GROMACS .gro file of C-alpha atoms in nm:
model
  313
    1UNK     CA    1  -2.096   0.099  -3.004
    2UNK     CA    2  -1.973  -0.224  -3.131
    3UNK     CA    3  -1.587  -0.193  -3.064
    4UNK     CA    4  -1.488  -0.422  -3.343
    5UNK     CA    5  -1.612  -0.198  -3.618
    6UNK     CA    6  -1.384   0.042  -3.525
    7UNK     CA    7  -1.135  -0.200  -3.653
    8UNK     CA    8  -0.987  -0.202  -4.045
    9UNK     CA    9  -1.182  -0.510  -4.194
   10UNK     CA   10  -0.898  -0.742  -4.189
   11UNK     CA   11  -0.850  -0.753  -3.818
   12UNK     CA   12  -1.244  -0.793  -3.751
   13UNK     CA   13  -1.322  -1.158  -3.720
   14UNK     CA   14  -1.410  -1.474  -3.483
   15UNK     CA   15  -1.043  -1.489  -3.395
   16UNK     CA   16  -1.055  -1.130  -3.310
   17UNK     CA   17  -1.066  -0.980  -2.920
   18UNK     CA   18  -1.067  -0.703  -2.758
   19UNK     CA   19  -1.035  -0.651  -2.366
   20UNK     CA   20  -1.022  -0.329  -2.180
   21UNK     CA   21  -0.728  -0.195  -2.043
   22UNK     CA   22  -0.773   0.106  -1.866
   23UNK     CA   23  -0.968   0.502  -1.922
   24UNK     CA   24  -0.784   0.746  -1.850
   25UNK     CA   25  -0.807   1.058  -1.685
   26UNK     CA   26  -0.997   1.222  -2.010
   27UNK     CA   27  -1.267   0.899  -1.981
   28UNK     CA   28  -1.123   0.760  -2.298
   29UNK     CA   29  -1.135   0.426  -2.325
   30UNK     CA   30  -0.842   0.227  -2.403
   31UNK     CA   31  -0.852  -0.154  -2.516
   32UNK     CA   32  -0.614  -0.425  -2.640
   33UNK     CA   33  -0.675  -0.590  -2.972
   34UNK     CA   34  -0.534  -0.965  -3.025
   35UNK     CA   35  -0.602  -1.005  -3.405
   36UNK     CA   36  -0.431  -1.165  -3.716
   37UNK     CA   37  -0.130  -1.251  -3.510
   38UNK     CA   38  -0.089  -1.011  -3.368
   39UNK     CA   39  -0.207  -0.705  -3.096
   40UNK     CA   40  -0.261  -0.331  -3.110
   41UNK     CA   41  -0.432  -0.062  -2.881
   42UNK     CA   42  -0.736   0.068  -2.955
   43UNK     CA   43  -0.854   0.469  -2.774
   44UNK     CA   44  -1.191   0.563  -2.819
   45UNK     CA   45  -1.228   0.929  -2.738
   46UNK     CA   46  -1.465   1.039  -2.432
   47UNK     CA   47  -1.830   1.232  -2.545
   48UNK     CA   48  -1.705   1.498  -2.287
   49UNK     CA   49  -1.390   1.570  -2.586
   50UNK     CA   50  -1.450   1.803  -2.812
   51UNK     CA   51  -1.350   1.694  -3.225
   52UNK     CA   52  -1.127   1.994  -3.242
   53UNK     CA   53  -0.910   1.877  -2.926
   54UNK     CA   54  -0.935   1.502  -3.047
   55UNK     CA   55  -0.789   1.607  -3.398
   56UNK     CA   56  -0.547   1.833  -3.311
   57UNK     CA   57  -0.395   1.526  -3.062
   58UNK     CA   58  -0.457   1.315  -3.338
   59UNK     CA   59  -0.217   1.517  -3.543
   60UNK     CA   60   0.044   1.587  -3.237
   61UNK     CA   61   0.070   1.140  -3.187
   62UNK     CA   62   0.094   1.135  -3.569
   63UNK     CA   63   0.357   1.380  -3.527
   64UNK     CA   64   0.517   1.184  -3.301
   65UNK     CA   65   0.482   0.853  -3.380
   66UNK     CA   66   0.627   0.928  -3.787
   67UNK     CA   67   0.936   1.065  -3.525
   68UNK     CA   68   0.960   0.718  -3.367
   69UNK     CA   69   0.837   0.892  -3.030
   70UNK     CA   70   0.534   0.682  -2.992
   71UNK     CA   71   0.306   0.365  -3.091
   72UNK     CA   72   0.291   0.361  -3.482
   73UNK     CA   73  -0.083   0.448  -3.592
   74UNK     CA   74  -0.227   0.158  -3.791
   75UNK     CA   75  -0.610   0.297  -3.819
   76UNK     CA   76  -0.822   0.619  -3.759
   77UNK     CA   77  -1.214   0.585  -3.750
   78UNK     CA   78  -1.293   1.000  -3.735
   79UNK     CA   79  -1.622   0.945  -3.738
   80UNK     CA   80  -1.612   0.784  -3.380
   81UNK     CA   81  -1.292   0.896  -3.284
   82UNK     CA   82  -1.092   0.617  -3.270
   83UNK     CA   83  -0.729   0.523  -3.271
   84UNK     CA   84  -0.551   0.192  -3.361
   85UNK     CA   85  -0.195   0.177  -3.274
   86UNK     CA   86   0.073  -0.085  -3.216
   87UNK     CA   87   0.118  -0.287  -2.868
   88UNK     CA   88   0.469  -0.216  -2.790
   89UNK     CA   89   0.595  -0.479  -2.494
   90UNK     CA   90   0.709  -0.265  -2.227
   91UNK     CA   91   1.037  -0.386  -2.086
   92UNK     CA   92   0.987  -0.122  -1.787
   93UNK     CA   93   1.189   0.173  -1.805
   94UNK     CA   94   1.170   0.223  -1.364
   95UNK     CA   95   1.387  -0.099  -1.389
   96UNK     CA   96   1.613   0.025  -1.631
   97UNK     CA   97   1.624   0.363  -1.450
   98UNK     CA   98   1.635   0.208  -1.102
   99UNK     CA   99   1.907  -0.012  -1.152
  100UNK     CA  100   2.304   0.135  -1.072
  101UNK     CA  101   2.424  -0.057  -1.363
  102UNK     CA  102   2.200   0.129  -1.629
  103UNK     CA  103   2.053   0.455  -1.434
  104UNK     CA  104   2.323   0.705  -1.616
  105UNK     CA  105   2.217   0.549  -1.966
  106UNK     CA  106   1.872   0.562  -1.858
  107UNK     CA  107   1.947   0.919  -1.795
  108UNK     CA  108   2.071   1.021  -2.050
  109UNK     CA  109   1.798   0.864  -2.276
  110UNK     CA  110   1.534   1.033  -2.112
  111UNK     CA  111   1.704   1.348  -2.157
  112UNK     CA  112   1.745   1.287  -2.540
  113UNK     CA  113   1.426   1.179  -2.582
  114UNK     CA  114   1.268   1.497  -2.427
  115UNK     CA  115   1.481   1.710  -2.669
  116UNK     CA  116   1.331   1.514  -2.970
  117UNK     CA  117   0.965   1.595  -2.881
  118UNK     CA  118   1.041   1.917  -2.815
  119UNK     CA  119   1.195   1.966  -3.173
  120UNK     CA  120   0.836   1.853  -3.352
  121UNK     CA  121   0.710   2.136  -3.480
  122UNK     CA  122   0.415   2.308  -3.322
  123UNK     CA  123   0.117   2.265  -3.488
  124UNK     CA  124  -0.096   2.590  -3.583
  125UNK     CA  125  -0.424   2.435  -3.401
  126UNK     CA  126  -0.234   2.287  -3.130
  127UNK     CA  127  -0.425   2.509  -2.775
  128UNK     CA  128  -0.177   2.670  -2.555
  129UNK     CA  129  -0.190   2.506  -2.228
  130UNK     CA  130  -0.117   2.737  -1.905
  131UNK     CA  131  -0.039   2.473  -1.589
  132UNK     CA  132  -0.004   2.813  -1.362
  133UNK     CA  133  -0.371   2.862  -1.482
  134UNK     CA  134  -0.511   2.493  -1.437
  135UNK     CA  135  -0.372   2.503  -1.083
  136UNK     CA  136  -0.560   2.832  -1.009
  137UNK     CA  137  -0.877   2.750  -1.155
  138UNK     CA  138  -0.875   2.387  -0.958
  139UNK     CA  139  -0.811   2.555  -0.654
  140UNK     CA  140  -1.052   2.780  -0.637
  141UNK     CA  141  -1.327   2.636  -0.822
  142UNK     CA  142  -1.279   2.262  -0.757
  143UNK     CA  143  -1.088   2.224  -0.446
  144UNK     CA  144  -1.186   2.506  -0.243
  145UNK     CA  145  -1.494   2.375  -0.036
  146UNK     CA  146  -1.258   2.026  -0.006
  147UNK     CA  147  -1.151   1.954   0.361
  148UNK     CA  148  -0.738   1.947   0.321
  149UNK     CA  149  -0.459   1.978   0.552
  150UNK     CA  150  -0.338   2.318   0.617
  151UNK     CA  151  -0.051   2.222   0.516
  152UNK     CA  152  -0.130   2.120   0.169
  153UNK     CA  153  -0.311   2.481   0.161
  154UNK     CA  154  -0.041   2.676   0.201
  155UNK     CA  155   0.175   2.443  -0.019
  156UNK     CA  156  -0.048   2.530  -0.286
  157UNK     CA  157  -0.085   2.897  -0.213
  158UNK     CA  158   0.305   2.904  -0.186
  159UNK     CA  159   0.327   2.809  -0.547
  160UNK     CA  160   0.049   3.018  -0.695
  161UNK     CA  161   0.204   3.367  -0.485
  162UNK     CA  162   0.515   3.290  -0.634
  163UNK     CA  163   0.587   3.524  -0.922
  164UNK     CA  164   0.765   3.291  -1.229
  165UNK     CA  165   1.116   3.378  -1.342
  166UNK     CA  166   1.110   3.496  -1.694
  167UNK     CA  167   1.099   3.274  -1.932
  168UNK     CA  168   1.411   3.302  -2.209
  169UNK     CA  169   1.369   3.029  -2.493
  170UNK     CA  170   1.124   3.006  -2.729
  171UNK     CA  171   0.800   2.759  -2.664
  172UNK     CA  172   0.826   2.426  -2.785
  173UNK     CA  173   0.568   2.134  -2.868
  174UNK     CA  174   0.514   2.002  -2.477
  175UNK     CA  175   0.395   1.666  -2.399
  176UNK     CA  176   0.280   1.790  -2.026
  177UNK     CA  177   0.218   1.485  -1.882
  178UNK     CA  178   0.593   1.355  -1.876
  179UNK     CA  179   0.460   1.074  -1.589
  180UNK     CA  180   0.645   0.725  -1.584
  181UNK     CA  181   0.319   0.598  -1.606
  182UNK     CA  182   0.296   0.745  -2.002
  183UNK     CA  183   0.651   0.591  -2.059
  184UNK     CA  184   0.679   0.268  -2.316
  185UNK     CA  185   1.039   0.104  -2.307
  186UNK     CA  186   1.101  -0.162  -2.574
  187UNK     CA  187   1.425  -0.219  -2.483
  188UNK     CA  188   1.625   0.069  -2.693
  189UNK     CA  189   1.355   0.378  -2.681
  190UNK     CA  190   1.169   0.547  -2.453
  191UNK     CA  191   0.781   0.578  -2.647
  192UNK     CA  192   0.563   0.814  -2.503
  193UNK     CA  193   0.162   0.750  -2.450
  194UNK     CA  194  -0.139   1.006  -2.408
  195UNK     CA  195  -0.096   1.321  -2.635
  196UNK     CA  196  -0.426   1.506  -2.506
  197UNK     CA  197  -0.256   1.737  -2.291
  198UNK     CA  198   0.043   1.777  -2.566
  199UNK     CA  199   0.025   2.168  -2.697
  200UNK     CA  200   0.275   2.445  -2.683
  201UNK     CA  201   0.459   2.507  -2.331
  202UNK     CA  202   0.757   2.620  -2.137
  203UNK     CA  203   1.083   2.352  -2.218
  204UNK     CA  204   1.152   2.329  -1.871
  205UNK     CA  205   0.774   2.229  -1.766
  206UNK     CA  206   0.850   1.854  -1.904
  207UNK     CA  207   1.173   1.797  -1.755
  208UNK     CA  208   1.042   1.924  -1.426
  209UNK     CA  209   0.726   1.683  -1.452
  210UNK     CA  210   0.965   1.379  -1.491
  211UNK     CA  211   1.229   1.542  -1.228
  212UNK     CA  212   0.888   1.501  -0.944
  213UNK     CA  213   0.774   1.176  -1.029
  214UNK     CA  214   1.104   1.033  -1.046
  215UNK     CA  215   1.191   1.192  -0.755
  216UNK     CA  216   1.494   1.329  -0.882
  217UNK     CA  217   1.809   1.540  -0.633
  218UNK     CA  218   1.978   1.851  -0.766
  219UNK     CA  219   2.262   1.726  -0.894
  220UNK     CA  220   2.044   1.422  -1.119
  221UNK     CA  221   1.843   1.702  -1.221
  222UNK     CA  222   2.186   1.859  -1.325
  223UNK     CA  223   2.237   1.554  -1.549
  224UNK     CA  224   1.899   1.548  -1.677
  225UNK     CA  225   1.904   1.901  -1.772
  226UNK     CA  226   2.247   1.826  -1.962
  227UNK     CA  227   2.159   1.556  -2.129
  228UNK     CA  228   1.869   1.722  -2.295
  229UNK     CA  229   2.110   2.027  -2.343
  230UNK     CA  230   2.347   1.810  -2.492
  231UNK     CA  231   2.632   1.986  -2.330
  232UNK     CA  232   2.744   2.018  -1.938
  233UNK     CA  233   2.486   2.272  -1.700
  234UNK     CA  234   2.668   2.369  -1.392
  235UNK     CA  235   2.344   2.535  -1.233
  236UNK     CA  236   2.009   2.455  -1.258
  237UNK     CA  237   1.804   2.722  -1.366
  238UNK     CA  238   1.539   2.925  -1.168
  239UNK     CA  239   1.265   2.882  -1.431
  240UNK     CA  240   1.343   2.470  -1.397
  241UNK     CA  241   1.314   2.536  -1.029
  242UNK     CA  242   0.988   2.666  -1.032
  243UNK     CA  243   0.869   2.489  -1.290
  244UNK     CA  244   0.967   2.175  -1.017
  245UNK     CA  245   0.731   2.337  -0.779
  246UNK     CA  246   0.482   2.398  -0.996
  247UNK     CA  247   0.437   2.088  -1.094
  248UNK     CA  248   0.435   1.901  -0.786
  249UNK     CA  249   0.175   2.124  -0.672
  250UNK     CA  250  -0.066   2.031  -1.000
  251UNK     CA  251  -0.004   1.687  -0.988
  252UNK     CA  252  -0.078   1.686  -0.625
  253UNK     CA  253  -0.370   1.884  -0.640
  254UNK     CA  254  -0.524   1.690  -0.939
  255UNK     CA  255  -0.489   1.401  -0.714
  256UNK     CA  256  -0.647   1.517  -0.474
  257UNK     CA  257  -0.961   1.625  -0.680
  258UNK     CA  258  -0.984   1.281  -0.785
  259UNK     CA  259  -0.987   1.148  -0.468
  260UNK     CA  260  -1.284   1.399  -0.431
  261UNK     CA  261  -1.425   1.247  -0.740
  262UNK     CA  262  -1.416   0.921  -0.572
  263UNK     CA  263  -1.620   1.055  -0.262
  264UNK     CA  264  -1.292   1.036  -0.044
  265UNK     CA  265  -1.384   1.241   0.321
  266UNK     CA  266  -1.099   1.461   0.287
  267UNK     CA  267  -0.858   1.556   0.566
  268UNK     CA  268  -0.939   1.456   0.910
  269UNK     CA  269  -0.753   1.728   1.135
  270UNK     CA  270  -0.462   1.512   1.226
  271UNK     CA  271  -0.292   1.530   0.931
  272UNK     CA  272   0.086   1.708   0.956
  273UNK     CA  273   0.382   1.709   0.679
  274UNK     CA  274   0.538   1.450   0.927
  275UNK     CA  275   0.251   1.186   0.937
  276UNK     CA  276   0.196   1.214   0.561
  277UNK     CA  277   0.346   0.943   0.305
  278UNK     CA  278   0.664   1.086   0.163
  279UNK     CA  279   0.678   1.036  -0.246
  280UNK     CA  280   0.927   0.718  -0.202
  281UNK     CA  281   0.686   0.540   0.072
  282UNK     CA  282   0.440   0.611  -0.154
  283UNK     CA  283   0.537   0.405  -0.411
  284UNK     CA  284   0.650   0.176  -0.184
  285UNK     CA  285   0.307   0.098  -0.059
  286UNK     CA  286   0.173   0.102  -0.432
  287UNK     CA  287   0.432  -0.195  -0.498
  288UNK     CA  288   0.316  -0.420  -0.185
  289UNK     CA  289   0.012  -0.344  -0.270
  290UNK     CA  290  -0.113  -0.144   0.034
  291UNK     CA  291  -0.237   0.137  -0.180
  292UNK     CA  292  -0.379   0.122  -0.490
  293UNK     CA  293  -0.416   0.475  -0.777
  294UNK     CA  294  -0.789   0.421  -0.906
  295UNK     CA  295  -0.921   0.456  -0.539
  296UNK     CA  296  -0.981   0.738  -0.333
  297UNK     CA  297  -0.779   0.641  -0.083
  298UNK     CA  298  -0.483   0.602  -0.302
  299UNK     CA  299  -0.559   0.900  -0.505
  300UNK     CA  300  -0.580   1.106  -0.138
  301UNK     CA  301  -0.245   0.965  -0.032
  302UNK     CA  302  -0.043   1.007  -0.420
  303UNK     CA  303  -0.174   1.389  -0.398
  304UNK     CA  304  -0.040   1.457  -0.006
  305UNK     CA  305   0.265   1.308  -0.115
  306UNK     CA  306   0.348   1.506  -0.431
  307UNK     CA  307   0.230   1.875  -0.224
  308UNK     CA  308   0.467   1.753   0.052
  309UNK     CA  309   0.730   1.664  -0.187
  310UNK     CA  310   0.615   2.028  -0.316
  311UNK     CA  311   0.702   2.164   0.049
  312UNK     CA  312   1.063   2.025  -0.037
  313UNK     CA  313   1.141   2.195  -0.346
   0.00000   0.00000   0.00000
């Protein structure tokens, strides 16, 4: 496939390039397009996704991009699956979340922004996505002949025995994949990246995504929760709670089949909750440069640290 004619025919040209930026988890690959002045994204779908998933997220980031939520679309090739969308400079949102000055805004915005996806409406082909499920079936069909620690095991086990609260609102649109990683600050809005996993879902399952990986304490989680509520919450609820564990334990555990992927060994034996990487010195070592996502080792130590920040919850 030549990438450039998945391009509208005024951006095609000798001026034109494209250079690859990353494939995701799905295998879609993702390139940025310097043309005409100017430079947009292009996603080409994997083989391995099927046209009815790759429309119906097609229609969920159209959704949300006409809501100011993400990139604007500028081009679809359906033919080939492909998807043209602005380059939005991203002034980091970690910074502006990480620094004492601007963390409560930051807060706050996050908060907001959540409650804005979650008022798109659901579309009718949009596939119901069960995390509770995922976990289970990459457990025991994926991860079950894996050496791990014991104590990742019964992490994991932990969460899946655990019988869920009830749930009391109504399902909402879900981006379930709330990671900084998917985050886009231009300075004023949070824009949110990667739709595939986007379908309808538990409110609380996107606030608790963004509560692991931003390692968030009870009473920011309070906040958080507020924010998105619009209005004061003097106790986080049990369904947020468990939704907190449960996703811990699926991000961990998807981690930690990638690492597999990647032909990592698995555990040796000596592996304990106290000689494993907590979340923080994690991401600690990912900023030096010690550890690096993309290789199994770093995939084998992200996943031990979200099940033992699991163990916490």
């Amino acid at each position: 496939m030549i990438l450039e004619d998945l391009l509208p025919p005024d951006l095609r040209g000798p001026n034109t390039t494209i250079t690859p930026i990353a494939a995701g988890l799905s295998g879609a690959g993702v390139h940025r397009v310097d043309a005409a002045g100017q430079a947009f994204v292009l996603k080409v779908a994997a083989e391995s996704e099927s046209a009815e998933d790759w429309r119906s997220t097609l229609h969920i980031q159209r959704l949300a991009a006409d809501a100011g939520l993400a990139p604007r679309v500028i081009h679809v090739d359906e033919p080939r699956r492909a998807v043209l969308t602005e380059f939005v400079v991203d002034r980091s949102f970690a910074a502006f979340y990480r620094d004492p000055r601007t963390h409560e805004a930051a807060l706050t915005l996050l908060g907001r922004t959540v409650r804005r996806i979650h008022a798109l409406p659901i579309p009718g082909v949009a596939p119901m996505r069960d995390p509770r499920e995922f976990l289970t079936q990459l457990w025991n069909q994926v991860l079950s002949g894996f050496p791990l620690p014991g104590f990742i095991a019964r992490a994991v086990e932990r969460v899946l025995a655990e019988p869920p609260p009830v749930r009391e609102g109504a399902l909402v649109l879900g981006h379930n994949d709330l990671n900084p990683s998917n985050f886009v600050y231009d300075g004023e809005a949070i824009l949110v990246l990667d739709w595939a996993a986007a379908g309808p879902m538990d409110a609380y399952y996107d606030l608790a995504v963004i509560a692991v990986f931003l390692r968030m304490d009870g009473g920011t989680c309070l906040r958080l929760l507020s924010a998105y509520d619009g209005a004061p919450i003097a106790e986080l609820p049990k369904r947020f709670l468990y939704m907190r564990r449960l996703a811990a334990a699926l991000a961990g555990a998807m981690q930690l089949f990638l690492a597999c992927q990647m032909n990592h060994a698995g555990a040796t034996g000596a592996e304990t909750p106290e000689s494993t990487l907590s979340l923080g010195e994690f991401y600690q070592r990912m900023m030096t440069g010690a550890l690096k996502l993309g290789t199994a080792e770093g995939q084998w130590a992200f996943g031990l640290a979200l099940l033992k920040e699991c163990i916490t919850l």
